[in-house]
PDB file of C-alpha atoms in Angstrom:
ATOM      1  CA  MET A   1      26.023   2.166   1.449  1.00 43.00           C
ATOM      2  CA  ASN A   2      29.688   1.831   2.299  1.00 44.00           C
ATOM      3  CA  ASP A   3      31.672   2.994  -0.744  1.00 43.00           C
ATOM      4  CA  GLU A   4      34.673   0.861   0.079  1.00 46.00           C
ATOM      5  CA  ALA A   5      34.626  -2.762   1.120  1.00 47.00           C
ATOM      6  CA  THR A   6      37.214  -5.438   1.693  1.00 47.00           C
ATOM      7  CA  PRO A   7      35.762  -8.794   0.655  1.00 52.00           C
ATOM      8  CA  ARG A   8      37.618 -12.008   1.382  1.00 52.00           C
ATOM      9  CA  THR A   9      38.732 -14.327  -1.396  1.00 52.00           C
ATOM     10  CA  GLY A  10      39.140 -18.094  -1.228  1.00 56.00           C
ATOM     11  CA  THR A  11      42.817 -17.589  -0.374  1.00 57.00           C
ATOM     12  CA  SER A  12      41.946 -15.542   2.764  1.00 56.00           C
ATOM     13  CA  ARG A  13      43.703 -12.563   1.205  1.00 62.00           C
ATOM     14  CA  ALA A  14      42.026  -9.165   1.484  1.00 64.00           C
ATOM     15  CA  VAL A  15      41.060  -7.531  -1.822  1.00 63.00           C
ATOM     16  CA  THR A  16      40.318  -3.807  -1.905  1.00 68.00           C
ATOM     17  CA  VAL A  17      37.251  -2.820  -3.894  1.00 66.00           C
ATOM     18  CA  ALA A  18      37.208   0.538  -5.653  1.00 70.00           C
ATOM     19  CA  PRO A  19      34.639   3.086  -4.448  1.00 82.00           C
ATOM     20  CA  ARG A  20      31.257   2.748  -6.187  1.00 86.00           C
ATOM     21  CA  ARG A  21      28.102   4.770  -6.517  1.00 94.00           C
ATOM     22  CA  MET A  22      24.593   3.404  -6.448  1.00 95.00           C
ATOM     23  CA  THR A  23      22.162   5.380  -8.581  1.00 97.00           C
ATOM     24  CA  ARG A  24      18.406   4.809  -8.549  1.00 98.00           C
ATOM     25  CA  LEU A  25      16.821   4.073 -11.917  1.00 98.00           C
ATOM     26  CA  ASP A  26      13.488   5.549 -12.935  1.00 98.00           C
ATOM     27  CA  ARG A  27      10.660   3.261 -14.045  1.00 98.00           C
ATOM     28  CA  ALA A  28      11.222   3.732 -17.784  1.00 98.00           C
ATOM     29  CA  GLU A  29      14.958   3.007 -17.625  1.00 98.00           C
ATOM     30  CA  ALA A  30      14.458   0.025 -15.314  1.00 98.00           C
ATOM     31  CA  LEU A  31      11.876  -1.571 -17.636  1.00 98.00           C
ATOM     32  CA  HIS A  32      14.078  -0.833 -20.656  1.00 98.00           C
ATOM     33  CA  LEU A  33      16.984  -2.645 -18.978  1.00 98.00           C
ATOM     34  CA  LEU A  34      14.758  -5.675 -18.295  1.00 97.00           C
ATOM     35  CA  GLY A  35      14.250  -5.879 -22.045  1.00 96.00           C
ATOM     36  CA  THR A  36      18.002  -6.147 -22.631  1.00 97.00           C
ATOM     37  CA  VAL A  37      18.314  -9.493 -20.837  1.00 96.00           C
ATOM     38  CA  SER A  38      16.331 -12.711 -21.123  1.00 93.00           C
ATOM     39  CA  LEU A  39      17.013 -14.345 -17.763  1.00 93.00           C
ATOM     40  CA  GLY A  40      15.581 -13.377 -14.384  1.00 95.00           C
ATOM     41  CA  ARG A  41      14.178 -14.803 -11.164  1.00 95.00           C
ATOM     42  CA  ILE A  42      10.518 -14.950 -10.176  1.00 94.00           C
ATOM     43  CA  VAL A  43       9.597 -14.890  -6.487  1.00 94.00           C
ATOM     44  CA  PHE A  44       6.250 -16.387  -5.484  1.00 91.00           C
ATOM     45  CA  THR A  45       4.592 -18.192  -2.597  1.00 88.00           C
ATOM     46  CA  GLU A  46       4.715 -21.980  -2.496  1.00 85.00           C
ATOM     47  CA  GLN A  47       3.065 -23.766   0.431  1.00 83.00           C
ATOM     48  CA  ALA A  48       2.969 -20.457   2.363  1.00 84.00           C
ATOM     49  CA  LEU A  49       6.730 -19.920   1.947  1.00 89.00           C
ATOM     50  CA  PRO A  50       8.711 -17.725  -0.470  1.00 91.00           C
ATOM     51  CA  ALA A  51      10.095 -19.574  -3.488  1.00 91.00           C
ATOM     52  CA  VAL A  52      12.439 -18.388  -6.239  1.00 92.00           C
ATOM     53  CA  ARG A  53      12.871 -19.855  -9.725  1.00 90.00           C
ATOM     54  CA  PRO A  54      15.139 -18.764 -12.570  1.00 90.00           C
ATOM     55  CA  VAL A  55      13.111 -18.217 -15.752  1.00 89.00           C
ATOM     56  CA  ASN A  56      13.415 -16.783 -19.242  1.00 90.00           C
ATOM     57  CA  HIS A  57      11.366 -13.707 -20.012  1.00 94.00           C
ATOM     58  CA  LEU A  58      10.527 -11.161 -22.654  1.00 95.00           C
ATOM     59  CA  MET A  59       8.933  -7.747 -22.448  1.00 97.00           C
ATOM     60  CA  ASP A  60       5.521  -7.030 -23.999  1.00 96.00           C
ATOM     61  CA  GLY A  61       5.185  -3.297 -23.517  1.00 96.00           C
ATOM     62  CA  GLU A  62       5.657  -2.882 -19.772  1.00 97.00           C
ATOM     63  CA  ASP A  63       4.516  -6.438 -19.030  1.00 97.00           C
ATOM     64  CA  ILE A  64       6.956  -9.242 -18.283  1.00 97.00           C
ATOM     65  CA  ILE A  65       6.120 -12.525 -20.010  1.00 96.00           C
ATOM     66  CA  VAL A  66       7.494 -15.722 -18.482  1.00 92.00           C
ATOM     67  CA  GLN A  67       7.244 -19.027 -20.326  1.00 84.00           C
ATOM     68  CA  LEU A  68       5.799 -21.935 -18.361  1.00 79.00           C
ATOM     69  CA  HIS A  69       5.394 -25.615 -19.055  1.00 67.00           C
ATOM     70  CA  GLU A  70       2.607 -27.800 -17.787  1.00 60.00           C
ATOM     71  CA  GLY A  71       3.470 -29.581 -14.578  1.00 57.00           C
ATOM     72  CA  ALA A  72       5.884 -26.866 -13.439  1.00 61.00           C
ATOM     73  CA  THR A  73       5.460 -25.328  -9.992  1.00 65.00           C
ATOM     74  CA  LEU A  74       4.834 -21.911 -11.540  1.00 68.00           C
ATOM     75  CA  THR A  75       1.914 -23.228 -13.578  1.00 62.00           C
ATOM     76  CA  SER A  76      -0.064 -23.860 -10.408  1.00 64.00           C
ATOM     77  CA  ILE A  77       0.379 -20.430  -8.805  1.00 71.00           C
ATOM     78  CA  VAL A  78      -2.243 -18.723 -10.959  1.00 66.00           C
ATOM     79  CA  ALA A  79      -5.498 -20.115 -12.298  1.00 57.00           C
ATOM     80  CA  PRO A  80      -6.445 -18.914 -15.816  1.00 56.00           C
ATOM     81  CA  THR A  81      -9.680 -17.371 -14.545  1.00 57.00           C
ATOM     82  CA  ASP A  82      -8.104 -15.487 -11.652  1.00 57.00           C
ATOM     83  CA  GLU A  83      -9.015 -11.875 -12.463  1.00 68.00           C
ATOM     84  CA  ALA A  84      -6.907 -10.187  -9.801  1.00 75.00           C
ATOM     85  CA  GLY A  85      -3.882 -12.393 -10.275  1.00 85.00           C
ATOM     86  CA  VAL A  86      -1.320 -13.317  -7.663  1.00 89.00           C
ATOM     87  CA  VAL A  87       1.331 -10.957  -6.318  1.00 92.00           C
ATOM     88  CA  VAL A  88       4.853 -11.931  -7.410  1.00 94.00           C
ATOM     89  CA  ALA A  89       8.232 -10.259  -7.594  1.00 97.00           C
ATOM     90  CA  TYR A  90      10.571 -10.452 -10.555  1.00 97.00           C
ATOM     91  CA  GLU A  91      14.276  -9.615 -10.513  1.00 98.00           C
ATOM     92  CA  ALA A  92      16.849  -9.418 -13.280  1.00 98.00           C
ATOM     93  CA  ASP A  93      20.312  -7.941 -13.376  1.00 98.00           C
ATOM     94  CA  ALA A  94      23.527  -7.595 -15.295  1.00 98.00           C
ATOM     95  CA  ILE A  95      26.396  -7.368 -12.821  1.00 95.00           C
ATOM     96  CA  ASN A  96      29.984  -7.951 -13.899  1.00 94.00           C
ATOM     97  CA  PRO A  97      31.462 -10.662 -11.629  1.00 92.00           C
ATOM     98  CA  GLU A  98      34.937  -9.075 -11.708  1.00 90.00           C
ATOM     99  CA  THR A  99      34.158  -5.358 -11.302  1.00 90.00           C
ATOM    100  CA  HIS A 100      30.801  -5.738  -9.523  1.00 90.00           C
ATOM    101  CA  LEU A 101      29.463  -2.942 -11.731  1.00 95.00           C
ATOM    102  CA  GLY A 102      26.102  -3.115 -13.494  1.00 97.00           C
ATOM    103  CA  TRP A 103      22.435  -2.853 -12.666  1.00 98.00           C
ATOM    104  CA  SER A 104      19.601  -4.658 -10.907  1.00 98.00           C
ATOM    105  CA  VAL A 105      15.830  -4.250 -11.344  1.00 98.00           C
ATOM    106  CA  VAL A 106      13.031  -5.603  -9.133  1.00 98.00           C
ATOM    107  CA  VAL A 107       9.388  -5.543 -10.222  1.00 98.00           C
ATOM    108  CA  THR A 108       6.446  -6.350  -7.972  1.00 98.00           C
ATOM    109  CA  GLY A 109       3.070  -6.877  -9.557  1.00 96.00           C
ATOM    110  CA  TYR A 110       0.179  -9.169 -10.324  1.00 93.00           C
ATOM    111  CA  ALA A 111       0.716 -12.331 -12.373  1.00 93.00           C
ATOM    112  CA  ARG A 112      -1.940 -14.013 -14.486  1.00 91.00           C
ATOM    113  CA  ARG A 113      -1.843 -16.889 -16.933  1.00 88.00           C
ATOM    114  CA  VAL A 114      -1.944 -15.880 -20.573  1.00 89.00           C
ATOM    115  CA  THR A 115      -4.944 -17.584 -22.178  1.00 86.00           C
ATOM    116  CA  ASP A 116      -5.063 -15.962 -25.632  1.00 91.00           C
ATOM    117  CA  GLU A 117      -3.878 -18.587 -28.163  1.00 91.00           C
ATOM    118  CA  ALA A 118      -2.370 -16.036 -30.568  1.00 93.00           C
ATOM    119  CA  GLU A 119      -0.321 -14.474 -27.764  1.00 93.00           C
ATOM    120  CA  LEU A 120       0.804 -17.894 -26.531  1.00 90.00           C
ATOM    121  CA  THR A 121       1.962 -18.834 -30.023  1.00 89.00           C
ATOM    122  CA  ARG A 122       3.838 -15.544 -30.430  1.00 91.00           C
ATOM    123  CA  TYR A 123       5.540 -15.873 -27.039  1.00 91.00           C
ATOM    124  CA  ALA A 124       6.442 -19.530 -27.607  1.00 85.00           C
ATOM    125  CA  ALA A 125       8.175 -18.565 -30.861  1.00 86.00           C
ATOM    126  CA  THR A 126      10.273 -15.921 -29.074  1.00 86.00           C
ATOM    127  CA  LEU A 127      11.075 -17.374 -25.655  1.00 85.00           C
ATOM    128  CA  ARG A 128      13.788 -20.020 -25.545  1.00 75.00           C
ATOM    129  CA  PRO A 129      12.889 -22.733 -23.008  1.00 70.00           C
ATOM    130  CA  TRP A 130      15.395 -24.112 -20.504  1.00 66.00           C
ATOM    131  CA  MET A 131      14.680 -27.646 -21.699  1.00 64.00           C
ATOM    132  CA  GLU A 132      12.527 -29.305 -24.301  1.00 67.00           C
ATOM    133  CA  HIS A 133       8.873 -29.778 -23.353  1.00 61.00           C
ATOM    134  CA  SER A 134       6.258 -31.612 -25.355  1.00 57.00           C
ATOM    135  CA  ALA A 135       3.364 -29.896 -23.578  1.00 59.00           C
ATOM    136  CA  LEU A 136       1.383 -27.022 -25.025  1.00 61.00           C
ATOM    137  CA  PRO A 137       2.909 -23.585 -24.503  1.00 71.00           C
ATOM    138  CA  ALA A 138       1.874 -21.698 -21.396  1.00 82.00           C
ATOM    139  CA  ALA A 139       2.876 -18.250 -20.212  1.00 88.00           C
ATOM    140  CA  LEU A 140       2.533 -15.936 -17.259  1.00 91.00           C
ATOM    141  CA  ARG A 141       2.044 -12.168 -17.625  1.00 94.00           C
ATOM    142  CA  ILE A 142       3.370  -9.955 -14.825  1.00 95.00           C
ATOM    143  CA  ARG A 143       1.872  -6.458 -14.756  1.00 95.00           C
ATOM    144  CA  PRO A 144       4.384  -4.224 -12.968  1.00 97.00           C
ATOM    145  CA  ASP A 145       2.977  -2.218 -10.096  1.00 97.00           C
ATOM    146  CA  LEU A 146       6.141  -1.293  -8.224  1.00 98.00           C
ATOM    147  CA  VAL A 147       9.393  -0.978 -10.214  1.00 98.00           C
ATOM    148  CA  THR A 148      12.701  -0.287  -8.504  1.00 98.00           C
ATOM    149  CA  GLY A 149      16.180  -0.406  -9.919  1.00 98.00           C
ATOM    150  CA  SER A 150      19.719   0.634  -9.229  1.00 98.00           C
ATOM    151  CA  ARG A 151      22.944   1.019 -11.167  1.00 97.00           C
ATOM    152  CA  LEU A 152      26.363   0.395  -9.612  1.00 95.00           C
ATOM    153  CA  SER A 153      29.043   2.557 -11.205  1.00 94.00           C
ATOM    154  CA  VAL A 154      32.420   4.095 -10.370  1.00 92.00           C
TER     155      VAL A 154
END
């Protein structure tokens, strides 16, 4: 990684960026950081192509819980009876837009629909939806297999 870069601004004026370090995060710290934010992006396959959607999430132990609503694209990626689940990636970060310092975490794992009514009720009470939905609550559980993360610091 180049420690010094000169990005261009909208005024075509060069701006010097201070040197930065990228530090790898271990699994525990990366999953902890995921729990400090509620917004991320899920990457899945739609019609044989990669697709990305912003979603709200919460952590349940090491699992990432994503709220769904019926009729959404994400609802169709995993059938409730699919034992193995479907491979997805999940990314969340907290990067300061001015200093470009912060962290980013990417999780790859298997996603399955949550079917337990008590869990669905608990998750629905905690997750804040993007928009109002009249449908029954639905959720997706991502079991992390591969967890990578990095912190950008000075």
